[in-house]
Amino acid sequence: MQPSLRAIILTELLVPLALLVFGAYHGVLQVLYRAGAIRATSFGGIDYYQGLTAHGVINAIVLTTMFAVALGHALVSQELESPLSIFGAGLSLGLMLIGAVMAAAMIFLGKATVLYTFYPPLKAHPIFYLGLALFIVGSWIALFTWIPVYLRWRKSHPGQKTPLAVVGMFATFIIWQMATLPVAYEVLVMLLPWSLGWTPGVNVVLSRTLFWFFGHPLVYFWLLPIYVLYYTMLPRLAGGKLFSDFAGRLSFMAFIVLSCPLGLHHQFADPGIPASWKAVQTVLTLMVAIPSMLTAFTLAASLEHAAHQRGGSGLFGWWKALPYFSHENWLFPYLFCGLVIFLFGGITGIINASYNMNSVIHNTAWIPAHFHLTVAGPVFLGILGMSLFLITGLLNKPVAAIPTALAVPYIWMIGTFTFSTGLFIGGLRGEPRRTNLGLTYLNPASPSYRPDWWISTHIGAIGGVIMGFAILLYFVVLIRSLLAPARVNVAPFTIPLSEAYHDENVASVRNFTPWVTVAVVLCVAAYYVPMRDIIRSKYQPAPAYSPGSAVPLANVR
Ligand code: HAS
């Protein structure tokens, strides 16, 4: 790998991991506020909602995006055997860093307490919105550096299948490109002028609809780099081969088509959008679960094949033969535990998507329970494991304290399951999300005290503390690995990728263009009428609010 590219990738991995210290700290504080262990509006000089914003923006936006770009750089340059434009990769990194610093500074100064969804009428400082815009543009540039390399590769390898890892990374960034255009419009044309005081208010329905057009594909942008690891690394780490190459390609192409036209399932409770269009997008949402189910069966078959290679046998007995605690394959449990967690994240997603059941759990603690089994499950564990793998590999260092490194994903899994159990139970009993419960519902001195929420919030708190402990152990491993002396005389670092057991050659999944075309047509079909109605409606512009008060900011003295 080009030395400059190596430096860029290392920066893209290490900077967000350093920020994760704050992201994780504010996660642990959240469960303590919610369980009533902290009964205050702020802790350590940071307000509850400010901390929640830092937690969401750092963990769900900065960490995930910079990891996806770093992984893409590493896989595209390795698999297409070609140098990348250092100018492009450097510009991408520079813009993302500047954007992240601008957004983080505003959050920590208390001028962007708008949560990671930043939807109005919560209002942030213009620098926060500009930072977000620069961050997104930086991530776009990564894709633009890969496209010429890919086109050159296709020309020089006529008739050859594009490596699956590259297909997966391109699918990820095609979805990102489609998803971020509406949110760029929202940020630059609606929120920024409002924040600068050039417009009196914002059309909240339009803004939320543009946000969720982005917000749902965003979750697949988080997930797909990890699917790349599942399809291309996990079978080999397990000691076998990918059961079907076609399944992987079909799954990535299906995500391109189905990731965007279904954001309305986050707006089932929003007024101003006809129920009929919410129903249409419900059907599409249920369809987007299909590529994940395809992935579940393909990976289970791949794991079974690998287990048989390792001497496993029997209808279920083969599960015992997988390398759960192997020192050589310490990365395996990071991916495997993520899969186990995702089974439950996926099932609860289908419950959320079921229009009428959604009304029971919308805006309750159930929702963070669901998404901590998705983004904080497979995605986060994949990022932790693969970052450690890439950082130590690129620096030629050994992974230190391997038993501790092996323990991290299992402790994390126990933590997420405990945390989510508490929040699922609480959610079903009406416990709200994004609420400082310690001040009210978990405060015996408050008239709104809910003693029946004590158990669920405390189960959640125990889970959150276990998760915090797992991250602490991870940092011990990372720092000790960074401090270890570099190895000499080792073979150049490459990412080990799996061969395919069934290496099918199916023409329909070899070209992105038809899939992107169908995706665009489907987006127009699913969004044209609701968007037209929202734009035509003359909603009163909303004044700015802060999340801690029901009174518009202008009326707060
Ligand atoms: Fe979701 C809300 C529906 C997937 C993240 N979701 C959220 C939010 C986030 C999020 C962050 O329809 C909150 C946003 C906010 O702040 O308001 N979600 C779905 C559906 C899926 C889904 C249908 N979500 C994800 C993924 C996420 C994510 C992935 C992050 C990465 N979600 C919703 C809905 C809402 C929502 C509504 C709005 C709710 C509301 O009211 O606000 C599907 O894509 C899920 C399909 C997945 C599967 C599982 C496949 C299983 C696999 C594992 C196989 C395991 C093996 C190993 C082989 C069908 C691949 C087994 C081994 C053993 C030993 C057991």
JSON list of N, CA and C in Angstrom, two decimals, residues 322-372:
[
{"chain": "A", "resi": 322, "resn": "LEU", "atom": "N", "xyz": [-16.65, -24.03, 15.75]},
{"chain": "A", "resi": 322, "resn": "LEU", "atom": "CA", "xyz": [-16.21, -22.72, 15.26]},
{"chain": "A", "resi": 322, "resn": "LEU", "atom": "C", "xyz": [-15.16, -22.10, 16.22]},
{"chain": "A", "resi": 323, "resn": "PRO", "atom": "N", "xyz": [-14.27, -21.23, 15.69]},
{"chain": "A", "resi": 323, "resn": "PRO", "atom": "CA", "xyz": [-13.14, -20.73, 16.51]},
{"chain": "A", "resi": 323, "resn": "PRO", "atom": "C", "xyz": [-13.52, -19.56, 17.43]},
{"chain": "A", "resi": 324, "resn": "TYR", "atom": "N", "xyz": [-14.39, -19.85, 18.41]},
{"chain": "A", "resi": 324, "resn": "TYR", "atom": "CA", "xyz": [-14.90, -18.78, 19.27]},
{"chain": "A", "resi": 324, "resn": "TYR", "atom": "C", "xyz": [-13.80, -18.11, 20.11]},
{"chain": "A", "resi": 325, "resn": "PHE", "atom": "N", "xyz": [-12.79, -18.91, 20.51]},
{"chain": "A", "resi": 325, "resn": "PHE", "atom": "CA", "xyz": [-11.76, -18.35, 21.40]},
{"chain": "A", "resi": 325, "resn": "PHE", "atom": "C", "xyz": [-10.36, -18.57, 20.84]},
{"chain": "A", "resi": 326, "resn": "SER", "atom": "N", "xyz": [-10.25, -18.59, 19.51]},
{"chain": "A", "resi": 326, "resn": "SER", "atom": "CA", "xyz": [-8.95, -18.86, 18.89]},
{"chain": "A", "resi": 326, "resn": "SER", "atom": "C", "xyz": [-8.07, -17.61, 18.93]},
{"chain": "A", "resi": 327, "resn": "HIS", "atom": "N", "xyz": [-6.85, -17.75, 19.41]},
{"chain": "A", "resi": 327, "resn": "HIS", "atom": "CA", "xyz": [-5.95, -16.60, 19.50]},
{"chain": "A", "resi": 327, "resn": "HIS", "atom": "C", "xyz": [-5.54, -16.11, 18.10]},
{"chain": "A", "resi": 328, "resn": "GLU", "atom": "N", "xyz": [-5.40, -17.04, 17.15]},
{"chain": "A", "resi": 328, "resn": "GLU", "atom": "CA", "xyz": [-5.00, -16.62, 15.79]},
{"chain": "A", "resi": 328, "resn": "GLU", "atom": "C", "xyz": [-6.15, -15.88, 15.12]},
{"chain": "A", "resi": 329, "resn": "ASN", "atom": "N", "xyz": [-7.38, -16.33, 15.38]},
{"chain": "A", "resi": 329, "resn": "ASN", "atom": "CA", "xyz": [-8.54, -15.73, 14.73]},
{"chain": "A", "resi": 329, "resn": "ASN", "atom": "C", "xyz": [-9.32, -14.86, 15.71]},
{"chain": "A", "resi": 330, "resn": "TRP", "atom": "N", "xyz": [-8.62, -13.98, 16.45]},
{"chain": "A", "resi": 330, "resn": "TRP", "atom": "CA", "xyz": [-9.30, -13.19, 17.48]},
{"chain": "A", "resi": 330, "resn": "TRP", "atom": "C", "xyz": [-10.38, -12.29, 16.88]},
{"chain": "A", "resi": 331, "resn": "LEU", "atom": "N", "xyz": [-10.31, -12.03, 15.57]},
{"chain": "A", "resi": 331, "resn": "LEU", "atom": "CA", "xyz": [-11.32, -11.15, 14.95]},
{"chain": "A", "resi": 331, "resn": "LEU", "atom": "C", "xyz": [-12.67, -11.87, 14.80]},
{"chain": "A", "resi": 332, "resn": "PHE", "atom": "N", "xyz": [-12.62, -13.21, 14.74]},
{"chain": "A", "resi": 332, "resn": "PHE", "atom": "CA", "xyz": [-13.85, -13.98, 14.50]},
{"chain": "A", "resi": 332, "resn": "PHE", "atom": "C", "xyz": [-14.99, -13.59, 15.46]},
{"chain": "A", "resi": 333, "resn": "PRO", "atom": "N", "xyz": [-14.77, -13.59, 16.80]},
{"chain": "A", "resi": 333, "resn": "PRO", "atom": "CA", "xyz": [-15.92, -13.28, 17.68]},
{"chain": "A", "resi": 333, "resn": "PRO", "atom": "C", "xyz": [-16.47, -11.86, 17.51]},
{"chain": "A", "resi": 334, "resn": "TYR", "atom": "N", "xyz": [-15.63, -10.91, 17.05]},
{"chain": "A", "resi": 334, "resn": "TYR", "atom": "CA", "xyz": [-16.16, -9.55, 16.82]},
{"chain": "A", "resi": 334, "resn": "TYR", "atom": "C", "xyz": [-17.26, -9.61, 15.74]},
{"chain": "A", "resi": 335, "resn": "LEU", "atom": "N", "xyz": [-17.02, -10.45, 14.72]},
{"chain": "A", "resi": 335, "resn": "LEU", "atom": "CA", "xyz": [-18.02, -10.53, 13.66]},
{"chain": "A", "resi": 335, "resn": "LEU", "atom": "C", "xyz": [-19.15, -11.47, 14.07]},
{"chain": "A", "resi": 336, "resn": "PHE", "atom": "N", "xyz": [-18.81, -12.57, 14.69]},
{"chain": "A", "resi": 336, "resn": "PHE", "atom": "CA", "xyz": [-19.83, -13.55, 15.05]},
{"chain": "A", "resi": 336, "resn": "PHE", "atom": "C", "xyz": [-20.81, -13.00, 16.08]},
{"chain": "A", "resi": 337, "resn": "CYS", "atom": "N", "xyz": [-20.28, -12.38, 17.16]},
{"chain": "A", "resi": 337, "resn": "CYS", "atom": "CA", "xyz": [-21.19, -11.84, 18.19]},
{"chain": "A", "resi": 337, "resn": "CYS", "atom": "C", "xyz": [-22.11, -10.78, 17.57]},
{"chain": "A", "resi": 338, "resn": "GLY", "atom": "N", "xyz": [-21.57, -10.02, 16.63]},
{"chain": "A", "resi": 338, "resn": "GLY", "atom": "CA", "xyz": [-22.39, -9.02, 15.94]},
{"chain": "A", "resi": 338, "resn": "GLY", "atom": "C", "xyz": [-23.57, -9.69, 15.24]},
{"chain": "A", "resi": 339, "resn": "LEU", "atom": "N", "xyz": [-23.31, -10.82, 14.62]},
{"chain": "A", "resi": 339, "resn": "LEU", "atom": "CA", "xyz": [-24.39, -11.53, 13.91]},
{"chain": "A", "resi": 339, "resn": "LEU", "atom": "C", "xyz": [-25.47, -12.00, 14.87]},
{"chain": "A", "resi": 340, "resn": "VAL", "atom": "N", "xyz": [-25.01, -12.56, 16.00]},
{"chain": "A", "resi": 340, "resn": "VAL", "atom": "CA", "xyz": [-25.99, -13.06, 16.98]},
{"chain": "A", "resi": 340, "resn": "VAL", "atom": "C", "xyz": [-26.85, -11.90, 17.47]},
{"chain": "A", "resi": 341, "resn": "ILE", "atom": "N", "xyz": [-26.21, -10.77, 17.76]},
{"chain": "A", "resi": 341, "resn": "ILE", "atom": "CA", "xyz": [-26.98, -9.60, 18.24]},
{"chain": "A", "resi": 341, "resn": "ILE", "atom": "C", "xyz": [-27.96, -9.16, 17.16]},
{"chain": "A", "resi": 342, "resn": "PHE", "atom": "N", "xyz": [-27.50, -9.19, 15.90]},
{"chain": "A", "resi": 342, "resn": "PHE", "atom": "CA", "xyz": [-28.33, -8.64, 14.82]},
{"chain": "A", "resi": 342, "resn": "PHE", "atom": "C", "xyz": [-29.59, -9.46, 14.58]},
{"chain": "A", "resi": 343, "resn": "LEU", "atom": "N", "xyz": [-29.55, -10.76, 14.94]},
{"chain": "A", "resi": 343, "resn": "LEU", "atom": "CA", "xyz": [-30.80, -11.54, 14.81]},
{"chain": "A", "resi": 343, "resn": "LEU", "atom": "C", "xyz": [-31.93, -10.81, 15.51]},
{"chain": "A", "resi": 344, "resn": "PHE", "atom": "N", "xyz": [-31.64, -10.32, 16.73]},
{"chain": "A", "resi": 344, "resn": "PHE", "atom": "CA", "xyz": [-32.69, -9.68, 17.54]},
{"chain": "A", "resi": 344, "resn": "PHE", "atom": "C", "xyz": [-32.94, -8.23, 17.08]},
{"chain": "A", "resi": 345, "resn": "GLY", "atom": "N", "xyz": [-31.87, -7.56, 16.63]},
{"chain": "A", "resi": 345, "resn": "GLY", "atom": "CA", "xyz": [-32.05, -6.21, 16.09]},
{"chain": "A", "resi": 345, "resn": "GLY", "atom": "C", "xyz": [-32.95, -6.27, 14.86]},
{"chain": "A", "resi": 346, "resn": "GLY", "atom": "N", "xyz": [-32.74, -7.27, 14.02]},
{"chain": "A", "resi": 346, "resn": "GLY", "atom": "CA", "xyz": [-33.51, -7.39, 12.78]},
{"chain": "A", "resi": 346, "resn": "GLY", "atom": "C", "xyz": [-34.97, -7.69, 13.06]},
{"chain": "A", "resi": 347, "resn": "ILE", "atom": "N", "xyz": [-35.20, -8.63, 13.97]},
{"chain": "A", "resi": 347, "resn": "ILE", "atom": "CA", "xyz": [-36.60, -9.02, 14.26]},
{"chain": "A", "resi": 347, "resn": "ILE", "atom": "C", "xyz": [-37.36, -7.82, 14.83]},
{"chain": "A", "resi": 348, "resn": "THR", "atom": "N", "xyz": [-36.71, -7.07, 15.72]},
{"chain": "A", "resi": 348, "resn": "THR", "atom": "CA", "xyz": [-37.43, -5.92, 16.30]},
{"chain": "A", "resi": 348, "resn": "THR", "atom": "C", "xyz": [-37.62, -4.82, 15.26]},
{"chain": "A", "resi": 349, "resn": "GLY", "atom": "N", "xyz": [-36.72, -4.75, 14.26]},
{"chain": "A", "resi": 349, "resn": "GLY", "atom": "CA", "xyz": [-36.92, -3.79, 13.16]},
{"chain": "A", "resi": 349, "resn": "GLY", "atom": "C", "xyz": [-38.20, -4.12, 12.41]},
{"chain": "A", "resi": 350, "resn": "ILE", "atom": "N", "xyz": [-38.45, -5.41, 12.22]},
{"chain": "A", "resi": 350, "resn": "ILE", "atom": "CA", "xyz": [-39.66, -5.80, 11.48]},
{"chain": "A", "resi": 350, "resn": "ILE", "atom": "C", "xyz": [-40.91, -5.44, 12.30]},
{"chain": "A", "resi": 351, "resn": "ILE", "atom": "N", "xyz": [-40.79, -5.55, 13.61]},
{"chain": "A", "resi": 351, "resn": "ILE", "atom": "CA", "xyz": [-41.92, -5.11, 14.46]},
{"chain": "A", "resi": 351, "resn": "ILE", "atom": "C", "xyz": [-42.14, -3.60, 14.29]},
{"chain": "A", "resi": 352, "resn": "ASN", "atom": "N", "xyz": [-41.04, -2.84, 14.32]},
{"chain": "A", "resi": 352, "resn": "ASN", "atom": "CA", "xyz": [-41.17, -1.38, 14.15]},
{"chain": "A", "resi": 352, "resn": "ASN", "atom": "C", "xyz": [-41.84, -1.02, 12.82]},
{"chain": "A", "resi": 353, "resn": "ALA", "atom": "N", "xyz": [-41.49, -1.81, 11.80]},
{"chain": "A", "resi": 353, "resn": "ALA", "atom": "CA", "xyz": [-41.95, -1.48, 10.45]},
{"chain": "A", "resi": 353, "resn": "ALA", "atom": "C", "xyz": [-43.42, -1.80, 10.27]},
{"chain": "A", "resi": 354, "resn": "SER", "atom": "N", "xyz": [-43.97, -2.62, 11.16]},
{"chain": "A", "resi": 354, "resn": "SER", "atom": "CA", "xyz": [-45.37, -3.03, 11.01]},
{"chain": "A", "resi": 354, "resn": "SER", "atom": "C", "xyz": [-46.22, -1.87, 11.51]},
{"chain": "A", "resi": 355, "resn": "TYR", "atom": "N", "xyz": [-46.73, -1.13, 10.57]},
{"chain": "A", "resi": 355, "resn": "TYR", "atom": "CA", "xyz": [-47.39, 0.16, 10.75]},
{"chain": "A", "resi": 355, "resn": "TYR", "atom": "C", "xyz": [-48.18, 0.27, 12.07]},
{"chain": "A", "resi": 356, "resn": "ASN", "atom": "N", "xyz": [-49.10, -0.70, 12.29]},
{"chain": "A", "resi": 356, "resn": "ASN", "atom": "CA", "xyz": [-49.95, -0.55, 13.48]},
{"chain": "A", "resi": 356, "resn": "ASN", "atom": "C", "xyz": [-49.21, -0.86, 14.78]},
{"chain": "A", "resi": 357, "resn": "MET", "atom": "N", "xyz": [-48.26, -1.84, 14.73]},
{"chain": "A", "resi": 357, "resn": "MET", "atom": "CA", "xyz": [-47.51, -2.14, 15.97]},
{"chain": "A", "resi": 357, "resn": "MET", "atom": "C", "xyz": [-46.59, -0.98, 16.33]},
{"chain": "A", "resi": 358, "resn": "ASN", "atom": "N", "xyz": [-46.19, -0.22, 15.30]},
{"chain": "A", "resi": 358, "resn": "ASN", "atom": "CA", "xyz": [-45.30, 0.91, 15.54]},
{"chain": "A", "resi": 358, "resn": "ASN", "atom": "C", "xyz": [-45.91, 1.91, 16.51]},
{"chain": "A", "resi": 359, "resn": "SER", "atom": "N", "xyz": [-47.26, 2.01, 16.48]},
{"chain": "A", "resi": 359, "resn": "SER", "atom": "CA", "xyz": [-47.88, 3.03, 17.34]},
{"chain": "A", "resi": 359, "resn": "SER", "atom": "C", "xyz": [-47.71, 2.68, 18.82]},
{"chain": "A", "resi": 360, "resn": "VAL", "atom": "N", "xyz": [-47.40, 1.41, 19.12]},
{"chain": "A", "resi": 360, "resn": "VAL", "atom": "CA", "xyz": [-47.20, 1.02, 20.52]},
{"chain": "A", "resi": 360, "resn": "VAL", "atom": "C", "xyz": [-45.81, 1.46, 21.00]},
{"chain": "A", "resi": 361, "resn": "ILE", "atom": "N", "xyz": [-44.84, 1.41, 20.08]},
{"chain": "A", "resi": 361, "resn": "ILE", "atom": "CA", "xyz": [-43.46, 1.59, 20.56]},
{"chain": "A", "resi": 361, "resn": "ILE", "atom": "C", "xyz": [-42.79, 2.89, 20.08]},
{"chain": "A", "resi": 362, "resn": "HIS", "atom": "N", "xyz": [-43.45, 3.61, 19.18]},
{"chain": "A", "resi": 362, "resn": "HIS", "atom": "CA", "xyz": [-42.83, 4.82, 18.63]},
{"chain": "A", "resi": 362, "resn": "HIS", "atom": "C", "xyz": [-42.43, 5.80, 19.74]},
{"chain": "A", "resi": 363, "resn": "ASN", "atom": "N", "xyz": [-41.21, 6.33, 19.61]},
{"chain": "A", "resi": 363, "resn": "ASN", "atom": "CA", "xyz": [-40.69, 7.31, 20.58]},
{"chain": "A", "resi": 363, "resn": "ASN", "atom": "C", "xyz": [-40.60, 6.80, 22.01]},
{"chain": "A", "resi": 364, "resn": "THR", "atom": "N", "xyz": [-40.63, 5.48, 22.19]},
{"chain": "A", "resi": 364, "resn": "THR", "atom": "CA", "xyz": [-40.43, 4.93, 23.53]},
{"chain": "A", "resi": 364, "resn": "THR", "atom": "C", "xyz": [-39.00, 4.38, 23.61]},
{"chain": "A", "resi": 365, "resn": "ALA", "atom": "N", "xyz": [-38.65, 3.87, 24.80]},
{"chain": "A", "resi": 365, "resn": "ALA", "atom": "CA", "xyz": [-37.32, 3.30, 25.00]},
{"chain": "A", "resi": 365, "resn": "ALA", "atom": "C", "xyz": [-37.09, 2.08, 24.10]},
{"chain": "A", "resi": 366, "resn": "TRP", "atom": "N", "xyz": [-38.17, 1.52, 23.55]},
{"chain": "A", "resi": 366, "resn": "TRP", "atom": "CA", "xyz": [-38.04, 0.37, 22.63]},
{"chain": "A", "resi": 366, "resn": "TRP", "atom": "C", "xyz": [-37.11, 0.71, 21.46]},
{"chain": "A", "resi": 367, "resn": "ILE", "atom": "N", "xyz": [-37.19, 1.95, 20.97]},
{"chain": "A", "resi": 367, "resn": "ILE", "atom": "CA", "xyz": [-36.44, 2.32, 19.75]},
{"chain": "A", "resi": 367, "resn": "ILE", "atom": "C", "xyz": [-34.92, 2.26, 20.00]},
{"chain": "A", "resi": 368, "resn": "PRO", "atom": "N", "xyz": [-34.40, 2.92, 21.06]},
{"chain": "A", "resi": 368, "resn": "PRO", "atom": "CA", "xyz": [-32.96, 2.71, 21.30]},
{"chain": "A", "resi": 368, "resn": "PRO", "atom": "C", "xyz": [-32.61, 1.26, 21.61]},
{"chain": "A", "resi": 369, "resn": "ALA", "atom": "N", "xyz": [-33.56, 0.49, 22.18]},
{"chain": "A", "resi": 369, "resn": "ALA", "atom": "CA", "xyz": [-33.27, -0.94, 22.40]},
{"chain": "A", "resi": 369, "resn": "ALA", "atom": "C", "xyz": [-33.04, -1.60, 21.04]},
{"chain": "A", "resi": 370, "resn": "HIS", "atom": "N", "xyz": [-33.93, -1.30, 20.08]},
{"chain": "A", "resi": 370, "resn": "HIS", "atom": "CA", "xyz": [-33.78, -1.86, 18.72]},
{"chain": "A", "resi": 370, "resn": "HIS", "atom": "C", "xyz": [-32.45, -1.44, 18.12]},
{"chain": "A", "resi": 371, "resn": "PHE", "atom": "N", "xyz": [-32.15, -0.14, 18.18]},
{"chain": "A", "resi": 371, "resn": "PHE", "atom": "CA", "xyz": [-30.98, 0.25, 17.38]},
{"chain": "A", "resi": 371, "resn": "PHE", "atom": "C", "xyz": [-29.65, -0.04, 18.07]},
{"chain": "A", "resi": 372, "resn": "HIS", "atom": "N", "xyz": [-29.70, -0.32, 19.38]},
{"chain": "A", "resi": 372, "resn": "HIS", "atom": "CA", "xyz": [-28.43, -0.78, 19.97]},
{"chain": "A", "resi": 372, "resn": "HIS", "atom": "C", "xyz": [-28.18, -2.25, 19.64]}
]
